[in-house]
């Protein structure tokens, strides 16, 4: 009997240790300390908090333990909790996710000048994304210059609406607007502005929307400018939908799961309740989330409507399929079935823009970066029909320059959207979409024949023959062709317009106001990228041009741009690491 107290104490101690280990971590029955240590190391590798692994304490070391009876208290949340957890981002004592300097962008060289005699044709896909502008703004608002790879000139230019005349009918959904005027940074050269405005669908006649919100609820989304802003953004978008639309919600962290089956958008209270309960924690199984979201979209597919997955994430995929090419291939196949993908990016410090762009471009959708509630309102409220409802897909532009009038040219921006010449007439080649009422702008800088060249002539140069068009001579600088498909068609259509003297302006100050403002924005973007082709242009010059061409600014976007230019003049070149 003297050993009875010792036996009881040993049994109680083993019971307590087992309960602390949890049902999913049984005690080793082998008694092998090496095997036990290996299991503990493997378990520790699965626990991640804000990018830092937690070291498990050595349970073999003697530890003082105090037992407190509290049978009614709920257990504290763990990192293994499901992503669909009430208010997980407000768990007490859990720090917000913070990271610096891990943003990922695809580096591309600026377009160089080309000789019109040798390469007279330029082909590219239209781009309606605006993510780069918002990221540049977020960076400058922290008084830090964005890294050059984060600046895509066309996305800064296309962030702003322009007052182009609207298209007349959905069957021919574009109006085109061309202007030629002196370059503000290179005397003797000219800018060619090509503007496009899409047909605007009336709210009463827009198609039904079958939407799946795919929400990243991993641990990296645990920050004020990530998951909480996602929830506000989706709530705003929900208000733009009506009873004919449907919404489903898929979340992903360490695993993926359906938080809401397809539900009529009229049941806003139910949908908002699910959104409000989303919480962050765990790894990032993004590929599995994408698979489940597409499956839900297919389950509720509407052949006459818009079927779209809307991904909200920082792009930090780290579980399952993470290879961009593999993900792109899957999304391309789903695109062929009629389900498109749009991407909303959030956060800074570990933002994976390279992945976001790849997904959106292959999913026939736009990529936006949401850094503020105001940007969420612009993208998902003010421009909701543009964001959700395309009026044309696979939109390509091809410009042929006349070597009798143009010596050299360069496309400003669109480096990630360049196409081969033969891609223009090939309906199998994917290109960008244009949404309801959207305006898209492209700028070329051209060197007229006799102007200041950047490339010298070859000794054995190519001779320019007689032009095929009778009487055009040097009267035309070039010819613009736009090829597009209607949303439910697989056959492209063509519209075209010449670049002739009727659209030329002798002075920069006489050019259309929108053209001058677009030139100022493009100059700013090129300065942020290094200013290789901008001559002596300065931020002060940009301010002068943009201020003179600000015009109507009902939402304050252009005034905000002026403030960003002022900030760039004194911003740091690199963010300071927090200690």
Coordinates of C-alpha atoms in Angstrom, one line a residue:
X1 CA 0.0 0.0 0.0
X2 CA 2.8 2.6 0.5
X3 CA 3.2 2.6 -3.4
X4 CA -0.5 3.5 -4.0
X5 CA -0.1 7.3 -3.7
X6 CA 2.9 7.1 -6.1
X7 CA 0.9 5.0 -8.6
X8 CA -2.1 7.4 -8.4
X9 CA 0.2 10.5 -8.9
X10 CA 1.9 8.8 -11.9
X11 CA -1.5 8.1 -13.5
X12 CA -2.7 11.6 -13.0
X13 CA 0.5 13.0 -14.5
X14 CA 0.2 10.9 -17.6
X15 CA -3.5 11.8 -18.0
X16 CA -2.6 15.5 -17.8
X17 CA 0.2 15.3 -20.3
X18 CA -2.0 13.4 -22.7
X19 CA -4.7 16.0 -22.5
X20 CA -2.2 18.8 -23.2
X21 CA -0.9 17.0 -26.2
X22 CA -4.3 16.9 -27.8
X23 CA -6.2 14.2 -29.5
X24 CA -4.3 14.6 -32.7
X25 CA -0.9 14.2 -31.1
X26 CA -0.8 10.8 -29.2
X27 CA 2.0 10.0 -26.9
X28 CA 4.7 7.7 -28.4
X29 CA 4.3 4.1 -27.3
X30 CA 7.7 3.1 -28.4
X31 CA 9.6 4.8 -25.6
X32 CA 12.3 5.8 -28.2
X33 CA 13.5 9.3 -27.3
X34 CA 14.9 9.8 -30.8
X35 CA 11.6 8.9 -32.5
X36 CA 9.8 11.1 -30.0
X37 CA 12.1 14.0 -30.8
X38 CA 11.6 13.6 -34.6
X39 CA 7.8 13.7 -34.1
X40 CA 8.1 16.8 -32.1
X41 CA 10.3 18.5 -34.7
X42 CA 7.8 17.6 -37.5
X43 CA 4.9 19.0 -35.4
X44 CA 6.8 22.2 -34.8
X45 CA 7.4 22.6 -38.5
X46 CA 3.6 22.8 -39.1
X47 CA 3.1 25.8 -36.8
X48 CA 3.6 29.2 -38.4
X49 CA 2.8 32.6 -36.9
X50 CA 3.4 35.7 -39.0
X51 CA 6.2 34.0 -41.0
X52 CA 8.1 32.9 -37.9
X53 CA 8.1 29.3 -36.7
X54 CA 7.4 28.6 -33.1
X55 CA 9.8 26.3 -31.2
X56 CA 8.1 23.8 -29.0
X57 CA 9.3 23.6 -25.4
X58 CA 11.3 20.5 -24.5
X59 CA 8.7 18.5 -22.6
X60 CA 11.4 16.3 -21.2
X61 CA 12.7 19.1 -19.1
X62 CA 11.3 19.5 -15.6
X63 CA 8.6 22.1 -15.5
X64 CA 6.5 23.5 -12.6
X65 CA 2.8 23.1 -13.3
X66 CA -0.1 24.7 -11.6
X67 CA -3.6 23.2 -12.2
X68 CA -6.5 25.6 -12.2
X69 CA -10.1 24.2 -12.4
X70 CA -12.1 26.1 -15.0
X71 CA -14.5 23.7 -16.6
X72 CA -16.8 26.3 -18.1
X73 CA -14.1 28.4 -19.8
X74 CA -13.9 27.9 -23.7
X75 CA -10.6 26.6 -25.0
X76 CA -8.3 29.3 -26.6
X77 CA -8.2 29.3 -30.4
X78 CA -5.3 27.5 -31.9
X79 CA -3.5 28.0 -35.2
X80 CA -5.1 24.7 -36.4
X81 CA -8.5 26.3 -36.2
X82 CA -10.5 26.5 -39.4
X83 CA -10.3 29.7 -41.5
X84 CA -14.0 30.1 -41.0
X85 CA -13.6 31.3 -37.4
X86 CA -15.5 34.1 -35.7
X87 CA -13.4 37.3 -35.5
X88 CA -10.1 35.4 -35.6
X89 CA -8.2 38.6 -36.5
X90 CA -9.2 40.0 -33.1
X91 CA -7.8 37.1 -31.0
X92 CA -6.3 38.7 -27.9
X93 CA -2.6 38.7 -27.7
X94 CA -2.0 37.7 -31.3
X95 CA 0.1 40.3 -33.2
X96 CA -0.8 41.5 -36.7
X97 CA 1.2 40.0 -39.5
X98 CA 4.0 42.4 -40.6
X99 CA 6.6 41.9 -43.3
X100 CA 8.8 44.2 -45.3
X101 CA 10.6 43.9 -48.6
X102 CA 9.1 40.6 -49.8
X103 CA 6.7 42.1 -52.4
X104 CA 7.2 40.2 -55.7
X105 CA 6.9 41.9 -59.1
X106 CA 7.9 40.8 -62.6
X107 CA 10.8 42.8 -63.9
X108 CA 10.5 44.0 -67.5
X109 CA 12.6 46.4 -69.5
X110 CA 11.1 49.6 -70.8
X111 CA 10.0 49.4 -74.5
X112 CA 12.8 50.8 -76.7
X113 CA 12.5 52.8 -79.9
X114 CA 12.1 50.7 -83.1
X115 CA 12.9 51.8 -86.6
X116 CA 9.7 52.1 -88.7
X117 CA 11.4 50.9 -91.9
X118 CA 12.5 47.6 -90.2
X119 CA 9.5 47.0 -87.9
X120 CA 6.6 49.1 -88.9
X121 CA 4.0 47.1 -87.0
X122 CA 3.3 47.2 -83.3
X123 CA 0.8 44.7 -81.7
X124 CA -0.4 44.5 -78.1
X125 CA -3.3 43.4 -75.9
X126 CA -5.4 46.1 -74.3
X127 CA -5.0 46.3 -70.5
X128 CA -7.6 47.7 -68.1
X129 CA -5.9 46.7 -64.9
X130 CA -5.2 49.5 -62.3
X131 CA -3.4 47.5 -59.6
X132 CA 0.0 49.3 -60.2
X133 CA -1.4 52.8 -59.6
X134 CA -2.9 51.8 -56.2
X135 CA 0.3 50.1 -55.2
X136 CA 2.4 53.1 -56.2
X137 CA 0.0 55.3 -54.1
X138 CA 0.2 53.0 -51.1
X139 CA 4.0 53.1 -51.3
X140 CA 4.2 56.9 -51.6
X141 CA 1.7 57.3 -48.8
X142 CA 4.4 55.7 -46.6
X143 CA 6.9 58.2 -48.0
X144 CA 8.7 55.5 -50.0
X145 CA 9.3 55.4 -53.7
X146 CA 7.9 52.2 -55.3
X147 CA 10.4 49.7 -56.7
X148 CA 10.6 50.3 -60.5
X149 CA 9.2 46.8 -61.3
X150 CA 6.0 47.8 -59.5
X151 CA 5.3 50.6 -61.9
X152 CA 3.4 49.7 -65.0
X153 CA 2.9 52.9 -67.0
X154 CA -0.3 51.8 -68.8
X155 CA -2.0 51.0 -65.4
X156 CA -1.2 54.4 -64.1
X157 CA -2.6 56.1 -67.2
X158 CA -5.7 53.9 -67.3
X159 CA -6.5 54.5 -63.6
X160 CA -8.3 57.7 -64.6
X161 CA -11.5 58.0 -66.5
X162 CA -11.4 60.0 -69.7
X163 CA -14.1 62.0 -71.4
X164 CA -14.2 60.0 -74.7
X165 CA -17.4 59.9 -76.7
X166 CA -19.3 56.7 -76.0
X167 CA -19.8 53.8 -78.3
X168 CA -23.2 53.8 -80.1
X169 CA -24.2 50.2 -79.8
X170 CA -23.3 46.9 -78.1
X171 CA -22.8 45.2 -81.5
X172 CA -19.9 47.6 -82.2
X173 CA -18.8 48.2 -78.6
X174 CA -16.0 50.7 -79.1
X175 CA -15.4 54.3 -80.0
X176 CA -11.8 55.3 -80.9
X177 CA -10.1 58.6 -80.4
X178 CA -6.7 59.5 -81.8
X179 CA -4.7 62.6 -81.2
X180 CA -1.1 63.6 -82.3
X181 CA 0.7 66.4 -80.5
X182 CA 4.3 67.5 -79.6
X183 CA 6.2 65.4 -76.9
X184 CA 6.4 67.5 -73.7
X185 CA 9.8 66.0 -72.8
X186 CA 11.6 65.5 -76.2
X187 CA 11.6 68.5 -78.6
X188 CA 11.1 67.4 -82.2
X189 CA 9.2 64.2 -81.3
X190 CA 5.5 63.6 -81.1
X191 CA 3.0 61.6 -78.9
X192 CA 0.2 59.6 -80.5
X193 CA -2.7 59.0 -78.1
X194 CA -5.1 56.2 -78.9
X195 CA -8.2 56.2 -76.7
X196 CA -11.0 53.6 -76.6
X197 CA -14.3 53.8 -74.8
X198 CA -16.5 50.7 -74.3
X199 CA -20.2 50.6 -74.7
X200 CA -22.0 51.1 -71.3
X201 CA -24.5 48.5 -70.3
X202 CA -27.6 49.9 -68.6
X203 CA -28.2 48.5 -65.1
X204 CA -31.7 47.4 -66.0
X205 CA -30.4 45.3 -68.9
X206 CA -27.2 43.9 -67.6
X207 CA -26.8 40.1 -67.4
X208 CA -27.2 38.0 -64.3
X209 CA -24.1 37.6 -62.2
X210 CA -23.0 34.2 -60.8
X211 CA -20.2 35.2 -58.4
X212 CA -17.9 33.2 -56.1
X213 CA -15.9 35.2 -53.6
X214 CA -12.7 33.3 -53.0
X215 CA -11.2 34.7 -49.8
X216 CA -7.6 34.1 -48.5
X217 CA -8.0 33.6 -44.8
X218 CA -4.4 32.5 -44.1
X219 CA -2.2 33.9 -41.3
X220 CA -0.6 36.4 -43.6
X221 CA -4.0 38.1 -44.1
X222 CA -4.1 39.0 -40.4
X223 CA -3.5 42.7 -40.8
X224 CA -5.7 45.8 -40.8
X225 CA -5.1 46.5 -44.5
X226 CA -5.8 42.8 -45.5
X227 CA -8.7 40.7 -44.2
X228 CA -10.7 43.5 -42.5
X229 CA -10.4 45.5 -45.7
X230 CA -11.4 42.5 -47.7
X231 CA -14.6 42.1 -45.7
X232 CA -15.5 45.8 -46.1
X233 CA -14.8 45.5 -49.9
X234 CA -17.0 42.5 -50.4
X235 CA -19.8 44.1 -48.4
X236 CA -19.7 47.1 -50.7
X237 CA -19.8 44.9 -53.8
X238 CA -22.8 43.0 -52.4
X239 CA -24.8 46.3 -52.3
X240 CA -24.4 46.6 -56.1
X241 CA -26.0 43.2 -56.7
X242 CA -29.7 42.4 -57.0
X243 CA -32.0 39.4 -56.5
X244 CA -31.2 37.9 -59.8
X245 CA -27.5 37.6 -58.9
X246 CA -26.0 34.8 -56.7
X247 CA -23.1 34.8 -54.3
X248 CA -21.0 31.9 -52.9
X249 CA -18.0 32.1 -50.6
X250 CA -15.0 29.8 -50.5
X251 CA -12.2 30.4 -48.0
X252 CA -8.7 28.9 -47.9
X253 CA -5.9 28.8 -45.3
X254 CA -4.1 25.6 -44.5
X255 CA -7.1 23.9 -46.2
X256 CA -10.0 25.2 -48.3
X257 CA -13.7 25.0 -47.6
X258 CA -17.1 26.4 -48.6
X259 CA -18.3 29.0 -46.2
X260 CA -21.5 29.8 -48.2
X261 CA -23.2 27.7 -50.9
X262 CA -24.6 29.7 -53.9
X263 CA -27.2 32.1 -52.4
X264 CA -29.4 34.8 -53.9
X265 CA -27.8 38.2 -53.5
X266 CA -31.1 39.4 -52.1
X267 CA -30.4 37.5 -48.9
X268 CA -27.8 40.1 -47.9
X269 CA -28.1 39.5 -44.1
X270 CA -27.1 35.9 -44.5
X271 CA -24.2 36.7 -46.8
X272 CA -23.0 39.5 -44.7
X273 CA -23.1 37.3 -41.6
X274 CA -20.8 34.8 -43.3
X275 CA -18.4 37.6 -44.4
X276 CA -18.3 39.1 -40.9
X277 CA -17.3 35.7 -39.4
X278 CA -14.3 35.3 -41.6
X279 CA -11.0 35.1 -39.7
X280 CA -7.3 34.7 -40.5
X281 CA -4.9 31.9 -39.5
X282 CA -2.9 29.0 -40.9
X283 CA -1.0 28.4 -44.2
X284 CA -2.1 29.3 -47.8
X285 CA -3.6 26.5 -49.9
X286 CA -4.5 28.9 -52.7
X287 CA -4.7 26.3 -55.5
X288 CA -7.2 24.1 -53.6
X289 CA -9.3 27.2 -52.9
X290 CA -9.3 28.1 -56.6
X291 CA -10.3 24.6 -57.5
X292 CA -13.3 24.6 -55.1
X293 CA -14.3 28.1 -56.2
X294 CA -14.5 27.1 -59.9
X295 CA -16.4 24.0 -58.9
X296 CA -19.0 26.2 -57.2
X297 CA -19.2 28.5 -60.1
X298 CA -19.8 25.6 -62.4
X299 CA -22.5 24.2 -60.1
X300 CA -24.4 27.4 -60.5
X301 CA -23.4 28.2 -64.1
X302 CA -25.6 30.5 -66.2
X303 CA -25.0 30.3 -69.9
X304 CA -26.6 33.7 -70.5
X305 CA -25.0 35.5 -67.5
X306 CA -21.6 36.4 -66.2
X307 CA -19.8 33.6 -64.3
X308 CA -16.9 34.9 -62.3
X309 CA -14.6 34.0 -59.4
X310 CA -13.4 37.0 -57.5
X311 CA -10.1 36.2 -55.6
X312 CA -9.2 38.4 -52.6
X313 CA -5.6 37.7 -51.4
X314 CA -2.1 39.0 -50.9
X315 CA -1.0 36.2 -53.3
X316 CA 1.2 34.4 -50.8
X317 CA 0.4 30.8 -51.9
X318 CA 2.6 28.4 -49.9
X319 CA 0.7 25.1 -49.7
X320 CA -0.2 22.7 -52.6
X321 CA 0.3 23.9 -56.1
X322 CA 2.3 27.1 -56.1
X323 CA 3.9 26.9 -59.6
X324 CA 2.6 29.9 -61.7
X325 CA 2.5 27.9 -65.0
X326 CA 0.5 25.1 -63.5
X327 CA -2.0 27.5 -62.0
X328 CA -2.2 29.4 -65.3
X329 CA -2.9 26.2 -67.2
X330 CA -5.8 25.3 -64.9
X331 CA -7.3 28.8 -65.1
X332 CA -7.0 28.9 -68.9
X333 CA -9.0 25.6 -69.1
X334 CA -11.7 27.0 -66.8
X335 CA -11.8 30.2 -68.9
X336 CA -12.6 28.1 -71.9
X337 CA -15.6 26.8 -70.0
X338 CA -17.0 30.3 -69.5
X339 CA -15.9 31.0 -65.9
X340 CA -13.6 34.0 -65.6
X341 CA -11.3 35.2 -62.7
X342 CA -10.8 38.6 -61.3
X343 CA -8.2 39.4 -58.7
X344 CA -8.3 41.9 -55.8
X345 CA -4.9 42.3 -54.1
X346 CA -4.4 43.5 -50.5
X347 CA -1.5 44.3 -48.2
X348 CA 2.1 45.3 -48.6
X349 CA 5.3 43.7 -47.5
X350 CA 4.7 40.2 -48.9
X351 CA 2.4 41.1 -51.8
X352 CA 2.8 38.7 -54.7
X353 CA 1.9 40.9 -57.7
X354 CA 3.7 38.5 -60.2
X355 CA 1.2 35.7 -59.3
X356 CA -1.8 38.0 -59.2
X357 CA -1.1 39.4 -62.7
X358 CA -0.5 35.9 -64.1
X359 CA -3.8 34.7 -62.7
X360 CA -5.9 37.7 -63.8
X361 CA -4.4 37.8 -67.3
X362 CA -5.1 34.1 -67.9
X363 CA -8.5 34.3 -66.3
X364 CA -10.0 37.0 -68.6
X365 CA -10.4 39.3 -65.7
X366 CA -8.9 42.5 -64.2
X367 CA -6.4 42.9 -61.4
X368 CA -7.0 45.6 -58.9
X369 CA -5.1 46.5 -55.7
X370 CA -7.2 47.6 -52.8
X371 CA -5.2 49.8 -50.4
X372 CA -8.0 51.9 -48.9
X373 CA -11.7 51.9 -48.4
X374 CA -11.9 54.6 -51.0
X375 CA -10.2 52.4 -53.6
X376 CA -12.7 49.6 -52.7
X377 CA -15.5 52.0 -53.4
X378 CA -14.0 53.1 -56.7
X379 CA -13.4 49.6 -57.9
X380 CA -16.5 47.8 -56.5
X381 CA -19.1 50.5 -56.3
X382 CA -18.4 53.4 -58.7
X383 CA -17.0 51.1 -61.4
X384 CA -18.9 47.9 -60.5
X385 CA -20.4 47.3 -63.9
X386 CA -16.9 47.8 -65.5
X387 CA -15.4 45.4 -63.1
X388 CA -18.0 42.6 -63.5
X389 CA -19.5 42.9 -66.9
X390 CA -17.4 42.7 -70.1
X391 CA -18.6 44.2 -73.3
X392 CA -15.7 42.7 -75.4
X393 CA -13.0 40.1 -74.9
X394 CA -9.6 39.3 -76.5
X395 CA -9.2 43.0 -77.5
X396 CA -6.0 43.6 -79.5
X397 CA -4.5 46.7 -81.0
X398 CA -2.2 46.8 -84.0
X399 CA -0.6 50.0 -85.3
X400 CA 1.2 50.1 -88.6
X401 CA 3.5 53.2 -88.8
X402 CA 4.2 54.8 -92.2
X403 CA 8.0 54.8 -92.8
X404 CA 7.6 57.9 -95.1
X405 CA 6.4 59.9 -92.1
X406 CA 7.8 58.1 -89.0
X407 CA 11.4 57.2 -88.6
X408 CA 11.2 55.6 -85.1
X409 CA 8.5 54.8 -82.5
X410 CA 8.1 53.3 -79.1
X411 CA 5.1 52.1 -77.2
X412 CA 4.9 53.7 -73.7
X413 CA 4.1 50.9 -71.3
X414 CA 2.3 47.6 -72.0
X415 CA 5.5 45.6 -71.7
X416 CA 3.7 42.6 -70.3
X417 CA 1.0 42.8 -73.0
X418 CA 3.1 42.7 -76.2
X419 CA 1.9 40.3 -78.9
X420 CA 3.5 38.9 -82.1
X421 CA 2.4 40.5 -85.3
X422 CA 0.6 37.3 -86.4
X423 CA -1.2 37.0 -83.1
X424 CA -3.5 39.9 -84.1
X425 CA -5.4 37.9 -86.7
X426 CA -5.3 34.6 -84.7
X427 CA -8.5 34.2 -82.8
X428 CA -6.9 31.4 -80.7
X429 CA -4.6 34.0 -79.0
X430 CA -5.9 35.3 -75.7
X431 CA -5.9 39.1 -75.0
X432 CA -7.5 41.5 -72.5
X433 CA -11.1 42.2 -71.8
X434 CA -12.9 45.6 -71.7
X435 CA -15.7 46.2 -69.2
X436 CA -18.9 48.2 -69.5
X437 CA -18.2 51.9 -70.1
X438 CA -14.4 51.5 -69.5
X439 CA -11.9 53.9 -71.1
X440 CA -8.5 52.5 -72.2
X441 CA -5.6 54.7 -73.4
X442 CA -2.3 53.9 -75.1
X443 CA 0.5 56.3 -76.0
X444 CA 3.3 56.1 -78.6
X445 CA 6.3 58.4 -78.8
X446 CA 7.3 58.8 -82.4
X447 CA 10.2 60.4 -84.2
X448 CA 9.1 62.0 -87.4
X449 CA 11.3 61.7 -90.5
X450 CA 14.0 64.3 -90.1
X451 CA 13.5 64.5 -86.3
X452 CA 16.0 63.6 -83.5
X453 CA 16.8 59.9 -84.0
X454 CA 17.8 57.5 -81.3
X455 CA 19.2 54.8 -83.6
X456 CA 21.5 55.5 -86.6
X457 CA 20.9 54.2 -90.1
X458 CA 22.6 51.0 -91.3
X459 CA 25.1 51.2 -94.1
X460 CA 23.0 48.8 -96.2
X461 CA 19.6 50.1 -95.2
X462 CA 16.2 48.8 -96.3
X463 CA 14.7 50.9 -99.1
X464 CA 11.1 52.2 -98.7
X465 CA 8.9 51.2 -101.6
X466 CA 5.8 53.0 -102.8
X467 CA 2.9 52.9 -100.3
X468 CA 0.1 50.5 -101.0
X469 CA -2.6 53.1 -100.1
X470 CA -3.0 55.5 -103.0
X471 CA -2.3 59.1 -102.2
X472 CA -1.4 58.6 -98.5
X473 CA 2.3 59.4 -98.9
X474 CA 3.5 61.1 -95.8
X475 CA 0.0 62.5 -94.9
X476 CA -0.7 59.5 -92.6
X477 CA 1.6 58.7 -89.7
X478 CA 0.0 55.3 -89.4
X479 CA -3.1 53.1 -89.3
X480 CA -4.8 51.7 -86.2
X481 CA -6.7 48.4 -86.2
X482 CA -8.6 47.0 -83.2
X483 CA -9.7 43.4 -83.1
X484 CA -12.2 42.1 -80.5
X485 CA -14.8 39.4 -79.8
X486 CA -18.2 40.0 -78.3
X487 CA -18.6 38.3 -74.9
X488 CA -20.4 35.2 -76.1
X489 CA -18.6 34.9 -79.5
X490 CA -15.4 33.0 -80.5
X491 CA -15.0 35.0 -83.8
X492 CA -13.3 38.4 -83.8
X493 CA -14.4 41.6 -85.5
X494 CA -12.3 44.4 -86.8
X495 CA -12.5 48.2 -86.6
X496 CA -9.9 50.6 -87.9
X497 CA -9.0 54.3 -88.2
X498 CA -6.1 56.3 -89.8
X499 CA -3.6 58.5 -88.0
X500 CA -3.7 61.5 -90.3
X501 CA -3.4 65.3 -90.3
X502 CA -7.0 65.7 -89.1
X503 CA -6.0 64.6 -85.6
X504 CA -2.7 66.5 -85.3
X505 CA -2.0 69.5 -83.1
X506 CA 0.8 71.9 -83.6
X507 CA 1.3 72.8 -79.9
X508 CA 1.1 70.6 -76.8
X509 CA -1.1 73.2 -75.1
X510 CA -3.7 72.9 -78.0
X511 CA -4.0 69.1 -77.6
X512 CA -7.2 67.7 -75.9
X513 CA -7.2 68.1 -72.2
X514 CA -7.5 64.4 -71.5
X515 CA -4.5 63.7 -73.8
X516 CA -2.3 66.2 -72.0
X517 CA -3.3 64.7 -68.6
X518 CA -2.5 61.2 -69.8
X519 CA 0.9 62.4 -71.1
X520 CA 1.6 63.9 -67.6
X521 CA 0.7 60.6 -65.9
X522 CA 2.8 58.6 -68.4
X523 CA 5.8 60.9 -67.8
X524 CA 5.4 60.5 -64.0
X525 CA 5.4 56.7 -64.4
X526 CA 8.4 56.7 -66.6
X527 CA 10.3 58.8 -64.1
X528 CA 9.5 56.3 -61.4
X529 CA 10.9 53.6 -63.6
X530 CA 14.2 55.4 -64.2
X531 CA 13.4 58.0 -66.9
X532 CA 15.4 56.4 -69.6
X533 CA 13.4 58.0 -72.4
X534 CA 12.2 61.1 -70.7
X535 CA 14.9 63.6 -71.5
X536 CA 15.1 66.4 -68.9
X537 CA 11.6 65.8 -67.6
X538 CA 11.2 66.5 -63.8
X539 CA 8.5 66.0 -61.2
X540 CA 7.9 69.7 -61.4
X541 CA 7.2 69.5 -65.1
X542 CA 4.7 66.7 -64.4
X543 CA 3.0 68.9 -61.8
X544 CA 2.8 71.8 -64.3
X545 CA 1.3 69.6 -67.1
X546 CA -1.2 67.8 -64.9
X547 CA -2.4 70.9 -63.1
X548 CA -3.1 72.6 -66.4
X549 CA -5.0 69.6 -67.7
X550 CA -6.8 68.6 -64.5
X551 CA -10.3 69.6 -65.8
X552 CA -13.4 68.0 -64.3
X553 CA -12.5 66.0 -61.3
X554 CA -15.7 64.9 -59.6
X555 CA -14.1 62.1 -57.5
X556 CA -10.9 63.9 -56.8
X557 CA -8.7 61.3 -58.5
X558 CA -6.6 63.9 -60.4
X559 CA -6.1 66.1 -57.4
X560 CA -4.9 63.1 -55.5
X561 CA -2.4 62.4 -58.4
X562 CA -0.9 65.9 -58.0
X563 CA -0.3 65.2 -54.3
X564 CA 1.4 61.9 -55.1
X565 CA 3.8 63.7 -57.5
X566 CA 4.6 66.2 -54.8
X567 CA 5.3 63.3 -52.4
X568 CA 7.5 61.5 -54.9
X569 CA 9.8 64.6 -54.9
X570 CA 11.0 63.9 -51.3
X571 CA 10.1 60.2 -50.7
X572 CA 12.8 57.7 -49.5
X573 CA 14.1 55.2 -52.0
X574 CA 13.7 52.3 -49.6
X575 CA 11.4 51.4 -46.7
X576 CA 13.1 51.4 -43.3
X577 CA 13.0 48.1 -41.4
X578 CA 11.1 48.2 -38.2
X579 CA 12.9 46.9 -35.1

